[in-house]
Amino acid sequence: MIKLIKSNYDEESGISYVELNTDLGKFYGYAFLNKEEDADIASAYFGCELAEMDATLQYYNHKRFLLAQGLEALYRFRIDLKRNPQYNSESFEFELLEKRIKQKENQKYLYDIMIKNLKKAIKVRPEQRIENIKLINQVLEKNKEKRQDNE
């Protein structure tokens, strides 16, 4: 569960701030858009969008970390079970443990994918926005030329 609690964009500094409330507590995201270098893409919405991605990335990293810790404990428990002289790999308990390990490994893999995609989005999103603004400006310029031709 992720819920946006606060968001703020300071036009003077170009810093955006977001606070998320999650099942693991609060996570904070920040983004900086330089007024000179990022003038075409700087806005309250875009800055807060990047800051939210940053906070969400922190949340996913923490979820993955906790999942990895739990998985490591299951691995150690499996090793301990196998050392037991009464170990039976076909027992219900051992099969349940293997099933739980597989579930946790799949969850960890999904978090790895989400983290990778979010990192990519944080990197690519400003570039996409610049391209979109260029396209919008081209269309606006063409429309302006058409209006001038019609006058």
JSON list of C-alpha atoms in Angstrom, two decimals:
[
{"chain": "A", "resi": 1, "resn": "MET", "atom": "CA", "xyz": [0.00, 0.00, 0.00]},
{"chain": "A", "resi": 2, "resn": "ILE", "atom": "CA", "xyz": [1.41, 3.36, -1.05]},
{"chain": "A", "resi": 3, "resn": "LYS", "atom": "CA", "xyz": [-0.39, 6.62, -0.28]},
{"chain": "A", "resi": 4, "resn": "LEU", "atom": "CA", "xyz": [0.78, 10.10, -1.25]},
{"chain": "A", "resi": 5, "resn": "ILE", "atom": "CA", "xyz": [0.75, 12.30, 1.86]},
{"chain": "A", "resi": 6, "resn": "LYS", "atom": "CA", "xyz": [2.53, 15.51, 0.82]},
{"chain": "A", "resi": 7, "resn": "SER", "atom": "CA", "xyz": [4.04, 17.03, -2.27]},
{"chain": "A", "resi": 8, "resn": "ASN", "atom": "CA", "xyz": [5.68, 20.38, -2.80]},
{"chain": "A", "resi": 9, "resn": "TYR", "atom": "CA", "xyz": [7.58, 22.16, -5.55]},
{"chain": "A", "resi": 10, "resn": "ASP", "atom": "CA", "xyz": [9.68, 25.22, -4.76]},
{"chain": "A", "resi": 11, "resn": "GLU", "atom": "CA", "xyz": [9.90, 27.31, -7.93]},
{"chain": "A", "resi": 12, "resn": "GLU", "atom": "CA", "xyz": [12.87, 29.33, -6.70]},
{"chain": "A", "resi": 13, "resn": "SER", "atom": "CA", "xyz": [15.12, 26.39, -5.85]},
{"chain": "A", "resi": 14, "resn": "GLY", "atom": "CA", "xyz": [13.61, 23.87, -8.32]},
{"chain": "A", "resi": 15, "resn": "ILE", "atom": "CA", "xyz": [13.38, 21.27, -5.56]},
{"chain": "A", "resi": 16, "resn": "SER", "atom": "CA", "xyz": [10.38, 18.96, -5.38]},
{"chain": "A", "resi": 17, "resn": "TYR", "atom": "CA", "xyz": [9.53, 16.96, -2.30]},
{"chain": "A", "resi": 18, "resn": "VAL", "atom": "CA", "xyz": [7.11, 14.06, -1.84]},
{"chain": "A", "resi": 19, "resn": "GLU", "atom": "CA", "xyz": [6.14, 12.08, 1.24]},
{"chain": "A", "resi": 20, "resn": "LEU", "atom": "CA", "xyz": [4.60, 8.62, 0.89]},
{"chain": "A", "resi": 21, "resn": "ASN", "atom": "CA", "xyz": [2.93, 6.63, 3.64]},
{"chain": "A", "resi": 22, "resn": "THR", "atom": "CA", "xyz": [3.30, 2.87, 3.15]},
{"chain": "A", "resi": 23, "resn": "ASP", "atom": "CA", "xyz": [2.86, -0.40, 5.00]},
{"chain": "A", "resi": 24, "resn": "LEU", "atom": "CA", "xyz": [6.57, -0.04, 5.91]},
{"chain": "A", "resi": 25, "resn": "GLY", "atom": "CA", "xyz": [6.36, 3.55, 7.15]},
{"chain": "A", "resi": 26, "resn": "LYS", "atom": "CA", "xyz": [7.09, 6.87, 5.47]},
{"chain": "A", "resi": 27, "resn": "PHE", "atom": "CA", "xyz": [9.36, 7.34, 2.50]},
{"chain": "A", "resi": 28, "resn": "TYR", "atom": "CA", "xyz": [10.56, 10.67, 1.15]},
{"chain": "A", "resi": 29, "resn": "GLY", "atom": "CA", "xyz": [11.48, 11.53, -2.41]},
{"chain": "A", "resi": 30, "resn": "TYR", "atom": "CA", "xyz": [13.28, 14.53, -3.80]},
{"chain": "A", "resi": 31, "resn": "ALA", "atom": "CA", "xyz": [13.93, 15.86, -7.27]},
{"chain": "A", "resi": 32, "resn": "PHE", "atom": "CA", "xyz": [15.88, 18.88, -8.45]},
{"chain": "A", "resi": 33, "resn": "LEU", "atom": "CA", "xyz": [15.13, 20.67, -11.69]},
{"chain": "A", "resi": 34, "resn": "ASN", "atom": "CA", "xyz": [17.67, 23.37, -12.52]},
{"chain": "A", "resi": 35, "resn": "LYS", "atom": "CA", "xyz": [15.89, 26.52, -13.66]},
{"chain": "A", "resi": 36, "resn": "GLU", "atom": "CA", "xyz": [18.43, 27.29, -16.39]},
{"chain": "A", "resi": 37, "resn": "GLU", "atom": "CA", "xyz": [19.22, 23.79, -17.66]},
{"chain": "A", "resi": 38, "resn": "ASP", "atom": "CA", "xyz": [15.74, 22.29, -17.22]},
{"chain": "A", "resi": 39, "resn": "ALA", "atom": "CA", "xyz": [13.68, 25.37, -18.07]},
{"chain": "A", "resi": 40, "resn": "ASP", "atom": "CA", "xyz": [11.70, 23.52, -20.75]},
{"chain": "A", "resi": 41, "resn": "ILE", "atom": "CA", "xyz": [10.60, 20.72, -18.44]},
{"chain": "A", "resi": 42, "resn": "ALA", "atom": "CA", "xyz": [10.51, 22.33, -14.99]},
{"chain": "A", "resi": 43, "resn": "SER", "atom": "CA", "xyz": [7.06, 22.36, -13.42]},
{"chain": "A", "resi": 44, "resn": "ALA", "atom": "CA", "xyz": [5.41, 21.54, -10.12]},
{"chain": "A", "resi": 45, "resn": "TYR", "atom": "CA", "xyz": [3.76, 18.48, -11.63]},
{"chain": "A", "resi": 46, "resn": "PHE", "atom": "CA", "xyz": [6.87, 17.08, -13.27]},
{"chain": "A", "resi": 47, "resn": "GLY", "atom": "CA", "xyz": [9.16, 17.74, -10.32]},
{"chain": "A", "resi": 48, "resn": "CYS", "atom": "CA", "xyz": [6.75, 16.04, -7.93]},
{"chain": "A", "resi": 49, "resn": "GLU", "atom": "CA", "xyz": [6.33, 13.15, -10.37]},
{"chain": "A", "resi": 50, "resn": "LEU", "atom": "CA", "xyz": [10.10, 12.54, -10.30]},
{"chain": "A", "resi": 51, "resn": "ALA", "atom": "CA", "xyz": [10.18, 12.93, -6.50]},
{"chain": "A", "resi": 52, "resn": "GLU", "atom": "CA", "xyz": [7.36, 10.39, -6.19]},
{"chain": "A", "resi": 53, "resn": "MET", "atom": "CA", "xyz": [9.31, 7.95, -8.35]},
{"chain": "A", "resi": 54, "resn": "ASP", "atom": "CA", "xyz": [12.32, 8.47, -6.07]},
{"chain": "A", "resi": 55, "resn": "ALA", "atom": "CA", "xyz": [10.28, 7.73, -2.92]},
{"chain": "A", "resi": 56, "resn": "THR", "atom": "CA", "xyz": [8.63, 4.71, -4.56]},
{"chain": "A", "resi": 57, "resn": "LEU", "atom": "CA", "xyz": [12.06, 3.40, -5.56]},
{"chain": "A", "resi": 58, "resn": "GLN", "atom": "CA", "xyz": [13.20, 3.65, -1.94]},
{"chain": "A", "resi": 59, "resn": "TYR", "atom": "CA", "xyz": [10.07, 1.76, -0.85]},
{"chain": "A", "resi": 60, "resn": "TYR", "atom": "CA", "xyz": [10.65, -1.04, -3.39]},
{"chain": "A", "resi": 61, "resn": "ASN", "atom": "CA", "xyz": [14.31, -1.31, -2.39]},
{"chain": "A", "resi": 62, "resn": "HIS", "atom": "CA", "xyz": [13.32, -1.66, 1.25]},
{"chain": "A", "resi": 63, "resn": "LYS", "atom": "CA", "xyz": [10.64, -4.27, 0.44]},
{"chain": "A", "resi": 64, "resn": "ARG", "atom": "CA", "xyz": [13.22, -6.22, -1.58]},
{"chain": "A", "resi": 65, "resn": "PHE", "atom": "CA", "xyz": [15.76, -5.98, 1.25]},
{"chain": "A", "resi": 66, "resn": "LEU", "atom": "CA", "xyz": [13.27, -7.37, 3.79]},
{"chain": "A", "resi": 67, "resn": "LEU", "atom": "CA", "xyz": [12.27, -10.10, 1.36]},
{"chain": "A", "resi": 68, "resn": "ALA", "atom": "CA", "xyz": [15.92, -11.05, 0.82]},
{"chain": "A", "resi": 69, "resn": "GLN", "atom": "CA", "xyz": [16.45, -11.28, 4.58]},
{"chain": "A", "resi": 70, "resn": "GLY", "atom": "CA", "xyz": [13.44, -13.58, 4.96]},
{"chain": "A", "resi": 71, "resn": "LEU", "atom": "CA", "xyz": [14.62, -15.67, 2.04]},
{"chain": "A", "resi": 72, "resn": "GLU", "atom": "CA", "xyz": [18.08, -16.02, 3.57]},
{"chain": "A", "resi": 73, "resn": "ALA", "atom": "CA", "xyz": [16.48, -17.26, 6.80]},
{"chain": "A", "resi": 74, "resn": "LEU", "atom": "CA", "xyz": [14.51, -19.86, 4.85]},
{"chain": "A", "resi": 75, "resn": "TYR", "atom": "CA", "xyz": [17.68, -21.01, 3.08]},
{"chain": "A", "resi": 76, "resn": "ARG", "atom": "CA", "xyz": [19.47, -21.43, 6.42]},
{"chain": "A", "resi": 77, "resn": "PHE", "atom": "CA", "xyz": [16.50, -23.31, 7.83]},
{"chain": "A", "resi": 78, "resn": "ARG", "atom": "CA", "xyz": [16.54, -25.66, 4.82]},
{"chain": "A", "resi": 79, "resn": "ILE", "atom": "CA", "xyz": [20.25, -26.35, 5.40]},
{"chain": "A", "resi": 80, "resn": "ASP", "atom": "CA", "xyz": [19.55, -27.11, 9.07]},
{"chain": "A", "resi": 81, "resn": "LEU", "atom": "CA", "xyz": [16.75, -29.48, 8.10]},
{"chain": "A", "resi": 82, "resn": "LYS", "atom": "CA", "xyz": [18.96, -31.35, 5.64]},
{"chain": "A", "resi": 83, "resn": "ARG", "atom": "CA", "xyz": [21.56, -31.88, 8.38]},
{"chain": "A", "resi": 84, "resn": "ASN", "atom": "CA", "xyz": [18.99, -33.59, 10.58]},
{"chain": "A", "resi": 85, "resn": "PRO", "atom": "CA", "xyz": [19.34, -37.41, 10.52]},
{"chain": "A", "resi": 86, "resn": "GLN", "atom": "CA", "xyz": [15.56, -37.73, 10.24]},
{"chain": "A", "resi": 87, "resn": "TYR", "atom": "CA", "xyz": [15.46, -35.50, 7.17]},
{"chain": "A", "resi": 88, "resn": "ASN", "atom": "CA", "xyz": [12.93, -36.57, 4.53]},
{"chain": "A", "resi": 89, "resn": "SER", "atom": "CA", "xyz": [12.82, -34.51, 1.33]},
{"chain": "A", "resi": 90, "resn": "GLU", "atom": "CA", "xyz": [9.36, -35.91, 0.55]},
{"chain": "A", "resi": 91, "resn": "SER", "atom": "CA", "xyz": [7.77, -34.85, 3.83]},
{"chain": "A", "resi": 92, "resn": "PHE", "atom": "CA", "xyz": [4.87, -32.40, 3.77]},
{"chain": "A", "resi": 93, "resn": "GLU", "atom": "CA", "xyz": [6.84, -29.88, 5.83]},
{"chain": "A", "resi": 94, "resn": "PHE", "atom": "CA", "xyz": [9.86, -29.91, 3.53]},
{"chain": "A", "resi": 95, "resn": "GLU", "atom": "CA", "xyz": [7.68, -29.61, 0.41]},
{"chain": "A", "resi": 96, "resn": "LEU", "atom": "CA", "xyz": [5.88, -26.68, 2.04]},
{"chain": "A", "resi": 97, "resn": "LEU", "atom": "CA", "xyz": [9.21, -25.04, 2.83]},
{"chain": "A", "resi": 98, "resn": "GLU", "atom": "CA", "xyz": [10.37, -25.48, -0.79]},
{"chain": "A", "resi": 99, "resn": "LYS", "atom": "CA", "xyz": [7.10, -24.00, -2.01]},
{"chain": "A", "resi": 100, "resn": "ARG", "atom": "CA", "xyz": [7.50, -20.99, 0.30]},
{"chain": "A", "resi": 101, "resn": "ILE", "atom": "CA", "xyz": [11.10, -20.48, -0.86]},
{"chain": "A", "resi": 102, "resn": "LYS", "atom": "CA", "xyz": [9.98, -20.54, -4.49]},
{"chain": "A", "resi": 103, "resn": "GLN", "atom": "CA", "xyz": [7.24, -17.98, -3.76]},
{"chain": "A", "resi": 104, "resn": "LYS", "atom": "CA", "xyz": [9.70, -15.66, -2.05]},
{"chain": "A", "resi": 105, "resn": "GLU", "atom": "CA", "xyz": [12.22, -16.04, -4.91]},
{"chain": "A", "resi": 106, "resn": "ASN", "atom": "CA", "xyz": [9.49, -15.11, -7.40]},
{"chain": "A", "resi": 107, "resn": "GLN", "atom": "CA", "xyz": [8.50, -12.08, -5.32]},
{"chain": "A", "resi": 108, "resn": "LYS", "atom": "CA", "xyz": [12.14, -10.99, -5.12]},
{"chain": "A", "resi": 109, "resn": "TYR", "atom": "CA", "xyz": [12.46, -11.35, -8.89]},
{"chain": "A", "resi": 110, "resn": "LEU", "atom": "CA", "xyz": [9.36, -9.17, -9.40]},
{"chain": "A", "resi": 111, "resn": "TYR", "atom": "CA", "xyz": [10.77, -6.48, -7.11]},
{"chain": "A", "resi": 112, "resn": "ASP", "atom": "CA", "xyz": [14.05, -6.63, -9.07]},
{"chain": "A", "resi": 113, "resn": "ILE", "atom": "CA", "xyz": [12.08, -5.96, -12.26]},
{"chain": "A", "resi": 114, "resn": "MET", "atom": "CA", "xyz": [10.05, -3.13, -10.70]},
{"chain": "A", "resi": 115, "resn": "ILE", "atom": "CA", "xyz": [13.21, -1.50, -9.32]},
{"chain": "A", "resi": 116, "resn": "LYS", "atom": "CA", "xyz": [14.98, -1.80, -12.68]},
{"chain": "A", "resi": 117, "resn": "ASN", "atom": "CA", "xyz": [12.01, -0.33, -14.55]},
{"chain": "A", "resi": 118, "resn": "LEU", "atom": "CA", "xyz": [11.58, 2.51, -12.08]},
{"chain": "A", "resi": 119, "resn": "LYS", "atom": "CA", "xyz": [15.28, 3.42, -12.29]},
{"chain": "A", "resi": 120, "resn": "LYS", "atom": "CA", "xyz": [14.97, 3.45, -16.07]},
{"chain": "A", "resi": 121, "resn": "ALA", "atom": "CA", "xyz": [11.84, 5.60, -15.91]},
{"chain": "A", "resi": 122, "resn": "ILE", "atom": "CA", "xyz": [13.55, 8.12, -13.63]},
{"chain": "A", "resi": 123, "resn": "LYS", "atom": "CA", "xyz": [16.39, 8.38, -16.14]},
{"chain": "A", "resi": 124, "resn": "VAL", "atom": "CA", "xyz": [14.30, 8.38, -19.33]},
{"chain": "A", "resi": 125, "resn": "ARG", "atom": "CA", "xyz": [11.28, 10.41, -18.22]},
{"chain": "A", "resi": 126, "resn": "PRO", "atom": "CA", "xyz": [12.99, 13.83, -18.47]},
{"chain": "A", "resi": 127, "resn": "GLU", "atom": "CA", "xyz": [14.27, 12.95, -21.94]},
{"chain": "A", "resi": 128, "resn": "GLN", "atom": "CA", "xyz": [10.76, 11.90, -23.01]},
{"chain": "A", "resi": 129, "resn": "ARG", "atom": "CA", "xyz": [9.32, 15.11, -21.63]},
{"chain": "A", "resi": 130, "resn": "ILE", "atom": "CA", "xyz": [11.83, 17.19, -23.59]},
{"chain": "A", "resi": 131, "resn": "GLU", "atom": "CA", "xyz": [10.92, 15.33, -26.79]},
{"chain": "A", "resi": 132, "resn": "ASN", "atom": "CA", "xyz": [7.19, 15.77, -26.11]},
{"chain": "A", "resi": 133, "resn": "ILE", "atom": "CA", "xyz": [7.65, 19.51, -25.51]},
{"chain": "A", "resi": 134, "resn": "LYS", "atom": "CA", "xyz": [9.60, 19.80, -28.79]},
{"chain": "A", "resi": 135, "resn": "LEU", "atom": "CA", "xyz": [6.76, 18.06, -30.65]},
{"chain": "A", "resi": 136, "resn": "ILE", "atom": "CA", "xyz": [4.15, 20.27, -29.01]},
{"chain": "A", "resi": 137, "resn": "ASN", "atom": "CA", "xyz": [6.14, 23.39, -29.90]},
{"chain": "A", "resi": 138, "resn": "GLN", "atom": "CA", "xyz": [6.42, 22.22, -33.52]},
{"chain": "A", "resi": 139, "resn": "VAL", "atom": "CA", "xyz": [2.65, 21.70, -33.74]},
{"chain": "A", "resi": 140, "resn": "LEU", "atom": "CA", "xyz": [2.00, 25.08, -32.12]},
{"chain": "A", "resi": 141, "resn": "GLU", "atom": "CA", "xyz": [4.41, 26.74, -34.57]},
{"chain": "A", "resi": 142, "resn": "LYS", "atom": "CA", "xyz": [2.67, 25.09, -37.55]},
{"chain": "A", "resi": 143, "resn": "ASN", "atom": "CA", "xyz": [-0.73, 26.16, -36.26]},
{"chain": "A", "resi": 144, "resn": "LYS", "atom": "CA", "xyz": [0.57, 29.70, -35.80]},
{"chain": "A", "resi": 145, "resn": "GLU", "atom": "CA", "xyz": [1.88, 29.73, -39.40]},
{"chain": "A", "resi": 146, "resn": "LYS", "atom": "CA", "xyz": [-1.48, 28.45, -40.69]},
{"chain": "A", "resi": 147, "resn": "ARG", "atom": "CA", "xyz": [-3.34, 31.18, -38.82]},
{"chain": "A", "resi": 148, "resn": "GLN", "atom": "CA", "xyz": [-0.99, 33.82, -40.26]},
{"chain": "A", "resi": 149, "resn": "ASP", "atom": "CA", "xyz": [-1.50, 32.42, -43.79]},
{"chain": "A", "resi": 150, "resn": "ASN", "atom": "CA", "xyz": [-5.28, 32.57, -43.36]},
{"chain": "A", "resi": 151, "resn": "GLU", "atom": "CA", "xyz": [-5.21, 36.23, -42.30]}
]
